[in-house]
XYZ file of C-alpha atoms in Angstrom:
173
model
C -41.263 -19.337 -54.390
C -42.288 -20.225 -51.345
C -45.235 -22.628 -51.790
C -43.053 -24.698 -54.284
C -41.279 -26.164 -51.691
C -44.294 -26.994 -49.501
C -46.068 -29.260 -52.597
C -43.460 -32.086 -52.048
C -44.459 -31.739 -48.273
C -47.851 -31.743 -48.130
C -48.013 -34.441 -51.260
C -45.965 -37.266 -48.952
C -47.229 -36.479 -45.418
C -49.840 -36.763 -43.552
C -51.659 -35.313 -39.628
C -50.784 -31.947 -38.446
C -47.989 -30.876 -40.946
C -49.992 -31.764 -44.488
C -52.661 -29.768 -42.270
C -50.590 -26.554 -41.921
C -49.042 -26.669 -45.044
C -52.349 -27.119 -47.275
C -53.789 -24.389 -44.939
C -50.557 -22.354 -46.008
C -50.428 -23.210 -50.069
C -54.658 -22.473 -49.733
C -53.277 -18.876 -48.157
C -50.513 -17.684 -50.326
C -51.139 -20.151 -53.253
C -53.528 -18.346 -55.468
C -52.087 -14.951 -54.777
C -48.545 -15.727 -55.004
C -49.189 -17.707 -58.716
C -50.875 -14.710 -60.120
C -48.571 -11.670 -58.745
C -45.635 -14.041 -59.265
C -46.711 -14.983 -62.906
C -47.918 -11.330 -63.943
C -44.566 -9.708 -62.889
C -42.629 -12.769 -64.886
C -44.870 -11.601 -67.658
C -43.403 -7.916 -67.226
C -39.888 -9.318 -67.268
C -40.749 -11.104 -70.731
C -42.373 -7.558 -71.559
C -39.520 -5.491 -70.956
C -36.770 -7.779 -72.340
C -38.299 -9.938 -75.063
C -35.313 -12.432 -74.753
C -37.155 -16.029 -74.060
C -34.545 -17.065 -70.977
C -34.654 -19.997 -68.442
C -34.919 -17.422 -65.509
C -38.346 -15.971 -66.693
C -39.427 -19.506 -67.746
C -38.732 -21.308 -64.245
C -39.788 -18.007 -62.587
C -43.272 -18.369 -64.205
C -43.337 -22.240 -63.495
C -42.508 -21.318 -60.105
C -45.778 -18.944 -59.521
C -48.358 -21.071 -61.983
C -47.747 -24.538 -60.203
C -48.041 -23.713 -56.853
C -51.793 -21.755 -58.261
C -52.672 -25.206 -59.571
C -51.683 -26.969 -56.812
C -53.456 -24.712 -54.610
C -56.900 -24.953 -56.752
C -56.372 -28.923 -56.603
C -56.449 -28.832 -52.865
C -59.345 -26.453 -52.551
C -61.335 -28.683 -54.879
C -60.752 -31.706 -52.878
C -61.338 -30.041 -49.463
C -57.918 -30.710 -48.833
C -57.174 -27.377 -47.651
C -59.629 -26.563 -44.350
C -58.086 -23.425 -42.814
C -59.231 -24.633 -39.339
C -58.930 -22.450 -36.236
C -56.508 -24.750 -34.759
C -54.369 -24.219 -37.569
C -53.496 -20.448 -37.498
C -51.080 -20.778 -34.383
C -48.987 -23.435 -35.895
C -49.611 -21.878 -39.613
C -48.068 -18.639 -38.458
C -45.086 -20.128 -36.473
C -44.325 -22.484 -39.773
C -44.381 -18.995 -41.959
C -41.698 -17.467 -39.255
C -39.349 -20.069 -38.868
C -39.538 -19.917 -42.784
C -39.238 -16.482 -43.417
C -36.385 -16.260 -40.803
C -34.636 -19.278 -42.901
C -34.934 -17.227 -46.218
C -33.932 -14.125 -44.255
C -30.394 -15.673 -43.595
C -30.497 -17.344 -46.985
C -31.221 -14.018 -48.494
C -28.055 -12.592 -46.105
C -25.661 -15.108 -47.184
C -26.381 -15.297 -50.883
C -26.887 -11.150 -51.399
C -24.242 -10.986 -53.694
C -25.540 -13.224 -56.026
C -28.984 -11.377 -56.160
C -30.704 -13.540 -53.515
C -34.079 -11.535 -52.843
C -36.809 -14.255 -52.047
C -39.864 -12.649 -50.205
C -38.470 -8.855 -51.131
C -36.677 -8.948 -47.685
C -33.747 -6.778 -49.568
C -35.612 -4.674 -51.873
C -39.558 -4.466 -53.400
C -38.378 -4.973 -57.225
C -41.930 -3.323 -58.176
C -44.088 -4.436 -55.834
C -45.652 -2.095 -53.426
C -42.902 -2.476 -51.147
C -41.235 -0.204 -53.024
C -43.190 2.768 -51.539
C -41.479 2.623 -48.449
C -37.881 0.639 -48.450
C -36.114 4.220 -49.521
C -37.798 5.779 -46.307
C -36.463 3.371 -43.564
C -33.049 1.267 -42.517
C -33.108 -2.182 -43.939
C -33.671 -3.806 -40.410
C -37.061 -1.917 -40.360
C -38.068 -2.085 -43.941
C -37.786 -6.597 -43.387
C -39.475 -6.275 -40.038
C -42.338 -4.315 -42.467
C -42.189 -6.587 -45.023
C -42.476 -9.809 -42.188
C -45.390 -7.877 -40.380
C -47.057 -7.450 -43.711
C -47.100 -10.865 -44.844
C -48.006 -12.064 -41.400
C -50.874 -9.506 -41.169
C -52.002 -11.222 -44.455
C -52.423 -14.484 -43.212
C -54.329 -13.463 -40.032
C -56.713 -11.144 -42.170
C -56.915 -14.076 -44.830
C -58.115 -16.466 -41.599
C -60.469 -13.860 -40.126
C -61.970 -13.514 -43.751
C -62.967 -16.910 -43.918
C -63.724 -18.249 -40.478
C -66.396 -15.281 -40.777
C -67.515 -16.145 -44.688
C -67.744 -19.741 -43.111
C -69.470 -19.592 -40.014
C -72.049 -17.166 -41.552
C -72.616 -19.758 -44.114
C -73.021 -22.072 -41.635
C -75.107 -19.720 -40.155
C -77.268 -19.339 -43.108
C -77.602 -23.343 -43.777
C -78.844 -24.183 -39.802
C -81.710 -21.757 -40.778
C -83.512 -22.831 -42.989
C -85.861 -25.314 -42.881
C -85.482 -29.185 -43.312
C -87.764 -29.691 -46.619
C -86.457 -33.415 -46.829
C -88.367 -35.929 -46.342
């Protein structure tokens, strides 16, 4: 849900926020379209009723995938060192926005980034073990742990690549 509202963004700006954002939708983009449109695909498969929530909730998952393969593909998404700081700041002044959306709207099922309950994900395992507070401070230390892992990952894939390339030898004449 997330990365829908950052396409607009990162389509119509440009410097250090398209930067963050593309490094955010090349983060969460992929994974988030595939969870995001298997789980609408388990609605549809436990209440065959076509309905406009499963429909925009699989729109909302497969768009932000595309979007995110589009800006891989055009090396629009770089996942620069210098971007993890500001990356990681954007992704907590979000989360704390959809926190307090999350708080305000509750009674009308308001539940973006499971910060109330898992609804099947593996959150599940633990939200019926710990107080609220502590089960969203999980959840938020989770998803922040992701991103860090997901920029170790491929600083390392890169600069071995790098590594790899600088080796060998020039054949070009």
């Amino acid at each position: 849900d997330i990365a829908i509202y950052a396409i607009p963004i990162i389509a119509f700006t440009k410097g250090k926020v398209r930067e963050v954002l593309s490094d955010f939708m090349g983060i969460w983009g992929i994974p988030m379209g595939v969870i995001g449109t298997y789980l609408a695909g388990n609605v549809f498969g436990s209440c065959p009723v076509f309905s406009f929530d499963g429909l925009l909730c699989i729109f909302i998952h497969i768009v932000p995938c595309a979007v995110t393969v589009f800006l891989y593909y055009n090396k629009i998404t770089t996942l620069d060192k210098k971007n993890i700081k500001p990356a990681l700041i954007s992704f907590f002044c979000f989360s704390l926005f959809v926190l307090i959306y999350d708080y305000i709207f509750q009674s009308f099922g308001a539940n973006f980034m499971f910060f109330f309950s898992g609804d099947g994900t593996p959150f599940d395992l633990f939200r019926p073990y710990v107080p609220l507070w502590l089960y969203q401070v999980i959840v938020f230390v989770l998803y922040m742990s992701y991103m860090v892992l997901f920029y170790v990952v491929y600083i390392a894939i890169k600069k071995k690549i790098q590594k790899k390339e600088m080796s060998k030898p020039n054949t070009k004449p």
